[in-house]
Coordinates of C-alpha atoms in Angstrom, one line a residue:
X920 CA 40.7 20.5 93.5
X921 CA 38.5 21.4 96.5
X922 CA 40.0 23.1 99.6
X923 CA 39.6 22.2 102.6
X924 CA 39.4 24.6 105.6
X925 CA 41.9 24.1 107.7
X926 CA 44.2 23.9 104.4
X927 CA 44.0 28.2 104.5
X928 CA 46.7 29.6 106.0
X929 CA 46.8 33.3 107.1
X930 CA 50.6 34.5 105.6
X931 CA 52.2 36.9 108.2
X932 CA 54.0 38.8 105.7
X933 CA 51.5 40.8 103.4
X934 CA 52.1 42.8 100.2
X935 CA 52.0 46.3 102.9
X936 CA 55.1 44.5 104.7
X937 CA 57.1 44.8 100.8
X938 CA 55.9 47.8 99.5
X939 CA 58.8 50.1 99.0
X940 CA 56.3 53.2 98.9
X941 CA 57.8 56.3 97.9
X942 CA 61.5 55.3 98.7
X943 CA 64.5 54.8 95.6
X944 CA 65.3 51.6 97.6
X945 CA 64.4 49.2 99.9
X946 CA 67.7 49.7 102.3
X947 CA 66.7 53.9 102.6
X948 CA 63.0 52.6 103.6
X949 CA 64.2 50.0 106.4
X950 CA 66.9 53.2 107.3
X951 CA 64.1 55.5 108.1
X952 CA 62.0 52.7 109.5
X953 CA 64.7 51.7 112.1
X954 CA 63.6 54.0 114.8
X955 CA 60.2 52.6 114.5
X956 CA 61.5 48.8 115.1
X957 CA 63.8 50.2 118.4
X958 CA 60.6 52.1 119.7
X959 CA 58.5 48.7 119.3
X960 CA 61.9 46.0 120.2
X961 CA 61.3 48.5 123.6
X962 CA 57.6 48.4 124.0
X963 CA 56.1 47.1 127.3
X964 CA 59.8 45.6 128.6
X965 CA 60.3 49.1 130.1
X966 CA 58.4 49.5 133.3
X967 CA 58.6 51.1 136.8
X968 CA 60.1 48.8 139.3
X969 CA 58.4 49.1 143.3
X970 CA 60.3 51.8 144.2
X971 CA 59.7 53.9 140.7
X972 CA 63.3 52.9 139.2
X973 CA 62.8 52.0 135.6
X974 CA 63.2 48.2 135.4
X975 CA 63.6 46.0 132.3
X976 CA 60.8 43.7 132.4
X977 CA 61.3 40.3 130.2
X978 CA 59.0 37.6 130.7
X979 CA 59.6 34.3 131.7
X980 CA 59.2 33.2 127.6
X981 CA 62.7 35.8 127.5
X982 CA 64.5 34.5 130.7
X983 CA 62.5 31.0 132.0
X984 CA 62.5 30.8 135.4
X985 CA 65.0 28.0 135.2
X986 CA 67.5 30.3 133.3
X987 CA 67.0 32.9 135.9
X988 CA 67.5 30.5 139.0
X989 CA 70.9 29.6 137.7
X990 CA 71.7 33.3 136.7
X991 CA 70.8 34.0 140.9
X992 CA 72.5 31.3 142.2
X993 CA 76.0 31.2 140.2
X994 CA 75.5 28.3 138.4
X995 CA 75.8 30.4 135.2
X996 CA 79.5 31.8 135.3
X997 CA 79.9 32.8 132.0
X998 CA 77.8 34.3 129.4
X999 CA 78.9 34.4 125.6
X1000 CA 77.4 36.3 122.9
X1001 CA 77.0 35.2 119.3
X1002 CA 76.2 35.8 115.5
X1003 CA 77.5 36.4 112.3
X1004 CA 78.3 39.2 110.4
X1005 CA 76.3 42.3 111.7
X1006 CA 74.5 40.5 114.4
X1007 CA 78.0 39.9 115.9
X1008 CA 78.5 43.1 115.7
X1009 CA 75.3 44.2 117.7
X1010 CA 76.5 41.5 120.2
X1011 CA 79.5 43.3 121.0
X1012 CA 77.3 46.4 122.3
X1013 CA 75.5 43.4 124.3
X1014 CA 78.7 42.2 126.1
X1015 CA 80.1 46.0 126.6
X1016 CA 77.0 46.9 128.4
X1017 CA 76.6 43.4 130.5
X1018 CA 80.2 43.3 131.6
X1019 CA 80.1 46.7 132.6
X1020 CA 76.9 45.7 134.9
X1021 CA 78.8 42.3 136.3
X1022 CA 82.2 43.7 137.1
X1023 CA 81.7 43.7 140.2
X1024 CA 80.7 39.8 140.1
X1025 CA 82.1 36.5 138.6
X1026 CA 80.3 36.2 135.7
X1027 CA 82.5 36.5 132.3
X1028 CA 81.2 37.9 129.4
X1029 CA 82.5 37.5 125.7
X1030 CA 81.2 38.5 122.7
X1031 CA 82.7 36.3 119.6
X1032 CA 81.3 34.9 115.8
X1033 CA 79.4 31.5 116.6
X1034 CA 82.4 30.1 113.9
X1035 CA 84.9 31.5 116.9
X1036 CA 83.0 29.3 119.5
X1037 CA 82.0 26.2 117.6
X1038 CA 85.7 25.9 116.2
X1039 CA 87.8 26.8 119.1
X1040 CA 86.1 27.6 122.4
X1041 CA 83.5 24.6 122.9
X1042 CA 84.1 22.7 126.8
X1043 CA 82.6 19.2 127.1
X1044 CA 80.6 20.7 130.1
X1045 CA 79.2 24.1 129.7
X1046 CA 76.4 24.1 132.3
X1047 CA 77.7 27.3 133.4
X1048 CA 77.1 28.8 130.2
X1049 CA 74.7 31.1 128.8
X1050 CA 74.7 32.0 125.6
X1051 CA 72.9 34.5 124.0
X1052 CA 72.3 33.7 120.1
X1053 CA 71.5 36.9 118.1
X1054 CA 70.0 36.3 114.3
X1055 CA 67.7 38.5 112.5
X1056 CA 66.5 35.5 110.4
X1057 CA 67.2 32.7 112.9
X1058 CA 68.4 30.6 109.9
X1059 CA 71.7 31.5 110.2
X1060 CA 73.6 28.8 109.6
X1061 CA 76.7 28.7 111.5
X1062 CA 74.8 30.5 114.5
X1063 CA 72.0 27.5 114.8
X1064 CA 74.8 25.1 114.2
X1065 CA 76.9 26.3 117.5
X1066 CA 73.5 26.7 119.1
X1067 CA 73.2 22.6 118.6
X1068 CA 77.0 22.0 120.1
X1069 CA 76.1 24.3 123.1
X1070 CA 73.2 22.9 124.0
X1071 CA 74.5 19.3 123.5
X1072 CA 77.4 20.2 126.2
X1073 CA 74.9 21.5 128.9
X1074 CA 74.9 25.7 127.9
X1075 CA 71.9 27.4 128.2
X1076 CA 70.6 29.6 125.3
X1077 CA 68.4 32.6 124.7
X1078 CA 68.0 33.9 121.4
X1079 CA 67.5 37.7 119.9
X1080 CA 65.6 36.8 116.5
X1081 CA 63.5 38.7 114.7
X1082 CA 61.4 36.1 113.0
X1083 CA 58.8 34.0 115.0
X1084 CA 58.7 30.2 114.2
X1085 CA 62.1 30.3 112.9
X1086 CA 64.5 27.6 113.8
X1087 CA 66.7 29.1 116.6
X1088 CA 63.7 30.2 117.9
X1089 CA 62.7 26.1 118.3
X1090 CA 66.5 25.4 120.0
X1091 CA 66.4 28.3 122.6
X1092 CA 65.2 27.9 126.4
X1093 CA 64.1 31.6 125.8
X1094 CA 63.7 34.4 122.9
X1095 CA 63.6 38.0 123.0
X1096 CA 61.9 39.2 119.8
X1097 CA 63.3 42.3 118.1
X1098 CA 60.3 44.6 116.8
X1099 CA 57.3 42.3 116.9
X1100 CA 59.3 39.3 115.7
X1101 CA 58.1 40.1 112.0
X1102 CA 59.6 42.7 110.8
X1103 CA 60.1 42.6 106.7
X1104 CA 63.6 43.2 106.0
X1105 CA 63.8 43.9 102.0
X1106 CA 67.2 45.0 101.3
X1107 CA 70.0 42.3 101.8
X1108 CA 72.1 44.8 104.0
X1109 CA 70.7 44.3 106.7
X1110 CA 70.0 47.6 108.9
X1111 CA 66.8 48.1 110.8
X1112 CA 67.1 44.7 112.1
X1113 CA 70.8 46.1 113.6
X1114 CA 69.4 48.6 115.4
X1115 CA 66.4 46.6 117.2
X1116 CA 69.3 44.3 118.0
X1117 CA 70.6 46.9 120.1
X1118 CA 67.8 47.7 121.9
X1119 CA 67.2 44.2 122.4
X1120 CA 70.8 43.2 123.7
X1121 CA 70.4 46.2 126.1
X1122 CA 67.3 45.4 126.8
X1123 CA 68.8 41.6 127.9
X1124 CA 71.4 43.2 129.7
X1125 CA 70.0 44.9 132.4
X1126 CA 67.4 42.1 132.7
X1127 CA 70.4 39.4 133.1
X1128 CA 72.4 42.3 135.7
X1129 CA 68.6 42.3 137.8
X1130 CA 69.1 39.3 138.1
X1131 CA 72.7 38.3 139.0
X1132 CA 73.7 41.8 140.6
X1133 CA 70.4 41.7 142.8
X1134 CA 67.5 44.9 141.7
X1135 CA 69.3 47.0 144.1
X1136 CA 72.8 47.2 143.2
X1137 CA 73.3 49.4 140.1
X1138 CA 69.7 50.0 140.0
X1139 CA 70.2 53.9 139.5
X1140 CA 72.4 53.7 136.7
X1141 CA 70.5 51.1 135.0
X1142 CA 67.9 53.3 135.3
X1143 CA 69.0 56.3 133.6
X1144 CA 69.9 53.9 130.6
X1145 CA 66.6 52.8 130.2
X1146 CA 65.8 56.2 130.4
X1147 CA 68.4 56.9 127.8
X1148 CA 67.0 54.0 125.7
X1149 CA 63.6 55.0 125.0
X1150 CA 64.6 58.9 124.2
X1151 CA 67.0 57.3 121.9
X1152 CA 64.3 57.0 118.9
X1153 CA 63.7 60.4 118.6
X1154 CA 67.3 61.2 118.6
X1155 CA 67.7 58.7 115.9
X1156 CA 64.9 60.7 113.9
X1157 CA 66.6 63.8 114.1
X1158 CA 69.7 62.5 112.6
X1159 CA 67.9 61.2 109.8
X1160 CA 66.3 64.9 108.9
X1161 CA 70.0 65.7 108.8
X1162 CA 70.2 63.3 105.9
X1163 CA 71.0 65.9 103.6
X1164 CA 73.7 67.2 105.3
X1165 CA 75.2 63.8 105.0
X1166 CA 74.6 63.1 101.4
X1167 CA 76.2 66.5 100.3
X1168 CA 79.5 65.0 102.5
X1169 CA 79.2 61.4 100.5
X1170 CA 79.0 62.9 97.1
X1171 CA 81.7 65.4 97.4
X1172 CA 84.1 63.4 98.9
X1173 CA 83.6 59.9 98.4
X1174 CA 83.7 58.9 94.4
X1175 CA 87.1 60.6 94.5
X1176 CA 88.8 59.1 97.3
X1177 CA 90.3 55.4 96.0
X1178 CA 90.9 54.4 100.2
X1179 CA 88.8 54.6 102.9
X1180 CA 89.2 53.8 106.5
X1181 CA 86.8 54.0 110.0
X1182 CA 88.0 54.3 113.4
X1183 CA 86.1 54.6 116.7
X1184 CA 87.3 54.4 120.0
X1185 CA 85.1 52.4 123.2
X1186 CA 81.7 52.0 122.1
X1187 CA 82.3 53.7 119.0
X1188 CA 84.4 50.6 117.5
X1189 CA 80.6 49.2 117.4
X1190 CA 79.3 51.6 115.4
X1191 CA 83.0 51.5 112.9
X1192 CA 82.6 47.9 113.0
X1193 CA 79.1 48.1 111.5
X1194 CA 79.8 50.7 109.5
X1195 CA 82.7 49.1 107.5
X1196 CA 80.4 46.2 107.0
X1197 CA 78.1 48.3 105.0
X1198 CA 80.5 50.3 103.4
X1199 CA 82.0 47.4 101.7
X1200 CA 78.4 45.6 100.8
X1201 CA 77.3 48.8 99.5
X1202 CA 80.1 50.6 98.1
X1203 CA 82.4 47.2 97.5
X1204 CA 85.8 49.0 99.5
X1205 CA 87.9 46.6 101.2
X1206 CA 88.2 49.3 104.4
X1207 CA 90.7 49.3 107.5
X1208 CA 88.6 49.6 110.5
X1209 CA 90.7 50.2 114.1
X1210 CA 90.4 52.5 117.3
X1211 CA 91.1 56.2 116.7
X1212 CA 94.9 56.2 118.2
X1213 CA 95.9 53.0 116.1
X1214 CA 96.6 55.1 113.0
X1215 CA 99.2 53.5 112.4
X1216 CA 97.1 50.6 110.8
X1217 CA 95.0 52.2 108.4
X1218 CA 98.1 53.2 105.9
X1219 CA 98.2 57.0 106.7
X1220 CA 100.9 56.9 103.4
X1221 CA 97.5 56.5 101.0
X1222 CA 96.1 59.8 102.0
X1223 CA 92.7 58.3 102.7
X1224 CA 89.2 59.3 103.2
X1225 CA 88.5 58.2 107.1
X1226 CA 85.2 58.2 109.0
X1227 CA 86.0 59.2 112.6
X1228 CA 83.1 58.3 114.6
X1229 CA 83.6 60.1 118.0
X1230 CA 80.0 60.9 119.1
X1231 CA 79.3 60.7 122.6
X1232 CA 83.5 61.2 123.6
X1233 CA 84.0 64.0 126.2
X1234 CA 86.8 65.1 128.2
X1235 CA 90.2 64.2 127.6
X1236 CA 88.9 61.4 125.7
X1237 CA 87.5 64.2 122.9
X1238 CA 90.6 66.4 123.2
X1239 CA 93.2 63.1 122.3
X1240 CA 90.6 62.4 119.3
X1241 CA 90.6 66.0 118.0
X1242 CA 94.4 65.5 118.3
X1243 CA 94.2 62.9 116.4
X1244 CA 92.3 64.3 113.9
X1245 CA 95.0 66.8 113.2
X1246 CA 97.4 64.0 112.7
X1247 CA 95.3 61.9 110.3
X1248 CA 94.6 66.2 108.2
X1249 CA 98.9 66.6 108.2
X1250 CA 99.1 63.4 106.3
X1251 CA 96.6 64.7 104.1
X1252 CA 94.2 62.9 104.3
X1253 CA 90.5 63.0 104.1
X1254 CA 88.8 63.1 108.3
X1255 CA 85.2 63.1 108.4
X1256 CA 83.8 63.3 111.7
X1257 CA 80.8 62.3 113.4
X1258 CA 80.3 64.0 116.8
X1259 CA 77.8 65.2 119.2
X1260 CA 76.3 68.3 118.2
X1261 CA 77.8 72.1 120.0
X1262 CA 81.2 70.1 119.9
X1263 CA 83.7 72.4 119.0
X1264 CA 86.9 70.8 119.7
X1265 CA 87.2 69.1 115.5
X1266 CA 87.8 72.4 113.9
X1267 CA 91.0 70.4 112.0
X1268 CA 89.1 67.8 110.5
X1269 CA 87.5 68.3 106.6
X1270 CA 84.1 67.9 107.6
X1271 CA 81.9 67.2 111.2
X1272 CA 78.6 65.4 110.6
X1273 CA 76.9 66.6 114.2
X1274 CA 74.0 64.0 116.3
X1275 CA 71.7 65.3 118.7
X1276 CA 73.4 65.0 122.4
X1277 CA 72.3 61.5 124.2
X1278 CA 73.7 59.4 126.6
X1279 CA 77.2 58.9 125.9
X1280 CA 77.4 54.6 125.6
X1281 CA 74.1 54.9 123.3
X1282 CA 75.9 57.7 121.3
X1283 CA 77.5 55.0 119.2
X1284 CA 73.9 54.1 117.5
X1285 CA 73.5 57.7 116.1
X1286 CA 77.4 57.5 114.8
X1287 CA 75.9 54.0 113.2
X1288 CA 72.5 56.0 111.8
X1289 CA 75.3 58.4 110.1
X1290 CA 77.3 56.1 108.4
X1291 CA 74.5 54.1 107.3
X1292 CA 73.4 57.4 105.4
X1293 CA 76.9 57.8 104.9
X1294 CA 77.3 54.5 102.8
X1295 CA 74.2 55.0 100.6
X1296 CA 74.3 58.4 99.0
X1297 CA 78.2 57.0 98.6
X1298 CA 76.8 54.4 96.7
X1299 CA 74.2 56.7 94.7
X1300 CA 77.3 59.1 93.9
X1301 CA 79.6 56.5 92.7
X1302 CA 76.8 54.5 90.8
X1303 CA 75.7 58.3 89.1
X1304 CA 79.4 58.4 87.5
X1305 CA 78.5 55.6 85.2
X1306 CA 75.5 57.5 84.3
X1307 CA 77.2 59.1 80.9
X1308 CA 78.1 55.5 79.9
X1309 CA 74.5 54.6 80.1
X1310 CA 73.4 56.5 77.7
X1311 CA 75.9 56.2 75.2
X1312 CA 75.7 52.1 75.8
X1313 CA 71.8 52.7 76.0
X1314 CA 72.2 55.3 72.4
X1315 CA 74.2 52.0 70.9
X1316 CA 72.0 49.5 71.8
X1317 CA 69.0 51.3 70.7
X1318 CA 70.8 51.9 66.9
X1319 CA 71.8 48.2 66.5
X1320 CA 68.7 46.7 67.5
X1321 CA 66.2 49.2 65.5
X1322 CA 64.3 48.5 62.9
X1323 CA 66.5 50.4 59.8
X1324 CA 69.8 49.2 61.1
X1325 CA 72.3 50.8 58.7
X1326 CA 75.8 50.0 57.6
X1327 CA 78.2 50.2 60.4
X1328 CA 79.8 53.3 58.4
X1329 CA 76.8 55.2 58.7
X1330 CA 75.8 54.2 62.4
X1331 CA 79.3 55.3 63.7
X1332 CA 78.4 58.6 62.0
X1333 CA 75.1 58.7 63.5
X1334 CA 76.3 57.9 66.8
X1335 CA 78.8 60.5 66.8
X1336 CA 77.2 63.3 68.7
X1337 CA 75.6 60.9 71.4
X1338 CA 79.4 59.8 71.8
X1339 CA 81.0 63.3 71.8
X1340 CA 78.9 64.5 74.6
X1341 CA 79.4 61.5 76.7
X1342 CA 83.0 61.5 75.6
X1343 CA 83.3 65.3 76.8
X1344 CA 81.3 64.5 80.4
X1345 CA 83.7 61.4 81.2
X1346 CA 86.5 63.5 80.3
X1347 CA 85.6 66.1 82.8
X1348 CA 85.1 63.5 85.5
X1349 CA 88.9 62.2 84.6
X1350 CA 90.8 65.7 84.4
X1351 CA 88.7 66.2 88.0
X1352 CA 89.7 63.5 89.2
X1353 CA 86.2 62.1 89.8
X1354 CA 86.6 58.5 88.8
X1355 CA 90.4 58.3 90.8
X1356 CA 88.2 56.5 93.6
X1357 CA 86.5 53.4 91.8
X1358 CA 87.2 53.3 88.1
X1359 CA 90.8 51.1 87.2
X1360 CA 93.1 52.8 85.1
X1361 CA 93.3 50.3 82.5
X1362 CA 89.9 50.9 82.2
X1363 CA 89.9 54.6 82.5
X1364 CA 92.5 54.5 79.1
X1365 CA 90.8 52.2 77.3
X1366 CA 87.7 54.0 76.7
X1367 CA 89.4 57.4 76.4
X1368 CA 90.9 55.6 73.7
X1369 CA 87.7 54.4 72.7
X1370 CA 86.2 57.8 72.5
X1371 CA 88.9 59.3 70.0
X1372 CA 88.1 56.9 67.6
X1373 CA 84.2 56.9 68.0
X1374 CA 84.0 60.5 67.7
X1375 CA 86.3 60.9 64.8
X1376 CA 89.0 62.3 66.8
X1377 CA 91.4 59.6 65.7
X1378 CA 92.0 57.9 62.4
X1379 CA 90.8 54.1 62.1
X1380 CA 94.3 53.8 60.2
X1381 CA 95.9 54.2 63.7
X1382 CA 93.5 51.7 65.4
X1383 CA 95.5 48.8 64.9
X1384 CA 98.8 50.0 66.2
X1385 CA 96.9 50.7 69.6
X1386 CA 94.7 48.2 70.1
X1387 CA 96.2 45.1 67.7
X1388 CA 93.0 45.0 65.5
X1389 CA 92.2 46.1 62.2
X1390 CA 90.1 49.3 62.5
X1391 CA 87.0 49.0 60.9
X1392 CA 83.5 51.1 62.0
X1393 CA 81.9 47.9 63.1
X1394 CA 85.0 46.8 65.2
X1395 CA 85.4 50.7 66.9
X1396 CA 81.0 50.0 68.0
X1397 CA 81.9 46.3 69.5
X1398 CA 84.8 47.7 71.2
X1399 CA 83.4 50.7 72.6
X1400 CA 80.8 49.0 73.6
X1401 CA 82.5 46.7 75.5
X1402 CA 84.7 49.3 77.1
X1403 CA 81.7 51.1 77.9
X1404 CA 80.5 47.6 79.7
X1405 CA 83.5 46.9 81.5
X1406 CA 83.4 50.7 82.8
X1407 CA 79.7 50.8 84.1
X1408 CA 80.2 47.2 85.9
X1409 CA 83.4 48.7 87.9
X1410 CA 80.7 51.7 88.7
X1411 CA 77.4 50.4 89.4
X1412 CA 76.1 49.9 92.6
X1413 CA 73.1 48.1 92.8
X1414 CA 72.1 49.0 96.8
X1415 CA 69.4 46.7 97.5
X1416 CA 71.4 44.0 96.0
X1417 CA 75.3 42.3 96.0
X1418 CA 77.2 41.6 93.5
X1419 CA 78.7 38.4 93.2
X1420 CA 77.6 37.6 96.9
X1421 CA 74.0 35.7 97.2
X1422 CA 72.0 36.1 100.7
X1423 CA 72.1 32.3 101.6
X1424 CA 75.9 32.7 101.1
X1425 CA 75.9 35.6 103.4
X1426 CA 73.6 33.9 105.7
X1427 CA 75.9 30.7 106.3
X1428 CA 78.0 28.3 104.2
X1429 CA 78.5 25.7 106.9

């Protein structure tokens, strides 16, 4: 069929925008690329004000004239932060930072899931409401679907999106692109898009503060963290190059440990709120999450492995956390901290993971780049156990399907070495106590069982008595087999994917 020209279309994503280079996995690529997406979420919205005071400067496509009129006036008494799932999470830095600037003023500020608002917190008049809609897609269903039941009351909305064109994008007075507003997000943990989020929401902050708190009052301390904000990248790439460092503290201390836990304390219950989120999408732990001095809540009675993310904490505020540190290492179990480099005052927990010194409320961000590296070499490690079963699954696999397959008297014989030596590397990892942290005991016993009797250590005569089925060579190879599947599944993790959990499920269900 012929083409016509204006049928072309230039696409905005390219094949550069998905190559995963030289990177394992699409989630350490969009790791490494997130300072990158802060520097450019920052680019040309941090200027010099008249009197040489660094100023946030958003256009009127950010904050339309009529949006800033009401933020000068008072109309707009309220302002409420929204999102699902991580961008929520970024919100809350948001509403820190903003109600910090405006406590001095009448203007509230809540940060809470669009699900919160839509189901419990909707007025029939909310003209004095702003909200700020974050999204990195901005197809996010219960989000746009709040946005709608805002708007229709009278609320006024700005969005932080990262993809132009997108449908919030279409129901916001104003947007406030993250990156350039096209920024390829591969992996479906989302993690660059987090951070840009930040720098966005602080970024939106002080612009809404100019505006409300007048460009005088505060001016000096807003200042200094804009200042902080654009050091902050480079900060954020010198925790990275500590990225070994981190990975030899995953893959000693993670596989092992069955329960985990994060706390964090001000700011830093962003970065443990975060965390937890990838922890569990990457690692699948259901994890406690609370502030450092709620230990109670995080079962101390398991002994478990906990991420203390204290970065940025000085002062008395360090010297209650160190404290608590030696609490959490009596009940023996497993502190891992994440504090500000030269800090000295952790000597009781198991292991300090140290980022460069910054200001301390944008501290939280290198605690987040931490336990983001934190959560994938976990994965790697965990997902390495099951490499052992691989090859003996893989060894099995390749017999059966071969051209010359044999009787199954013969193959078990053939396929005793290949089992011996995976038999004698998972046994290790058991008397170790390697696989105590992700592999179920049932499973554990049933292919220790399943190893006697492929290598020969136990008579097939005995088979039936364990496992309620006549013993024959070919029934040992289907059951070890499947033993060997149900023990890789309860090990794998897949990292740039999730099981049993599809994107547009995580996106919104609504």
């Amino acid at each position: 069929l012929p083409i016509d020209a204006a049928e072309l279309v230039t696409p905005e994503v390219t094949t550069r925008d998905i190559d995963r280079g030289p990177y394992q996995h699409f989630l350490l690529k969009e790791i490494e690329e997130a300072p990158g997406s802060f520097r450019k979420t920052l680019r040309a919205k941090v200027a010099p004000g008249p009197d040489g005071a660094l100023r946030a400067t958003l256009g009127d496509d950010t904050l339309p004239v009529p949006v800033r009129d009401a933020l000068r006036s008072g109309e707009i008494g309220r302002v409420l932060v929204i999102g699902q799932g991580t961008a929520a999470v970024a919100g809350q830095s948001l509403a820190r930072v903003l109600a910090a600037e405006l406590a001095g003023t009448p203007v509230r500020v809540e940060a809470l899931p669009a699900t919160e608002l839509s189901g419990f917190s909707l007025r029939a008049d909310m003209a004095d409401t702003l909200i700020v809609a974050i999204s990195q897609s901005g197809t996010t269903t219960d989000t746009n679907r709040t946005v709608d039941l805002a708007r229709g009351r009278g609320a006024r909305v700005v969005a932080i999106v990262n993809r132009r064109g997108s449908d919030l994008t279409d129901k916001s007075d104003g947007v406030l692109y993250t990156s350039d507003g096209r920024d390829v997000e591969m992996s479906v943990a989302s993690t660059k898009a987090f951070y840009a989020q930040i720098a966005a929401g602080f970024l939106l902050a002080v612009a809404i503060a100019q505006e409300v708190a007048g460009t005088e009052a505060g001016a000096a301390r807003r200042a200094e963290l804009l200042a902080g904000l654009r050091d902050l990248p480079a900060a954020m790439e010198a925790t990275l190059a500590r990225r070994a460092v981190i990975a030899e503290a995953a893959q000693e201390l993670a596989p092992s440990r069955r329960y985990w836990a994060i706390v964090g304390s001000g700011a830093n219950r962003v970065a443990a709120e975060e965390i937890r989120i990838k922890l569990s999408e990457l690692c699948y732990k259901a994890i406690a999450s609370d502030a450092i001095e709620d230990k109670k809540h995080i079962d101390l009675s398991s002994e478990p492995l906990i991420l203390v993310c204290a970065a940025g904490l000085s002062g008395s505020n360090a010297d209650d956390v160190a404290k608590e540190v030696a609490i959490y290492r009596a009940h023996k179990a497993t502190p891992i901290v994440i504090a500000t480099e030269d800090e000295d005052r952790f000597n009781a927990a198991h292991r300090v993971i140290t980022v460069p010194s910054v200001q301390p409320e944008l501290a939280f961000v290198l605690t987040t780049v931490v336990g983001h590296l934190f959560g994938y070499e976990a994965a790697l490690a965990i997902d390495a156990q099951a490499r052992p079963l691989r090859e003996a699954r893989g060894a099995i696999e390749e017999a059966v399907s071969g051209p010359e397959v044999t009787d199954a008297d013969r193959l078990l014989v053939e396929l005793r070495s290949t089992f011996a030596s995976a038999s004698a590397r998972f046994h290790d990892g058991l008397r170790t106590g390697a696989y105590d942290g992700h592999l179920e005991a049932g499973t554990a016993v049933r292919l220790s069982s399943m190893f006697r009797y492929g290598t020969g250590l136990a008579p097939l005569e005995a088979y039936q008595s364990e496992h309620g089925r006549v013993g024959t060579p070919s029934m040992v190879i289907e059951d070890l087999t499947a033993a060997l599947t149900g023990a890789i599944e309860e090990l794998t993790r897949p990292v740039d994917a999730i099981k049993h959990q599809a994107k547009t499920v995580t996106v919104g269900i609504s």
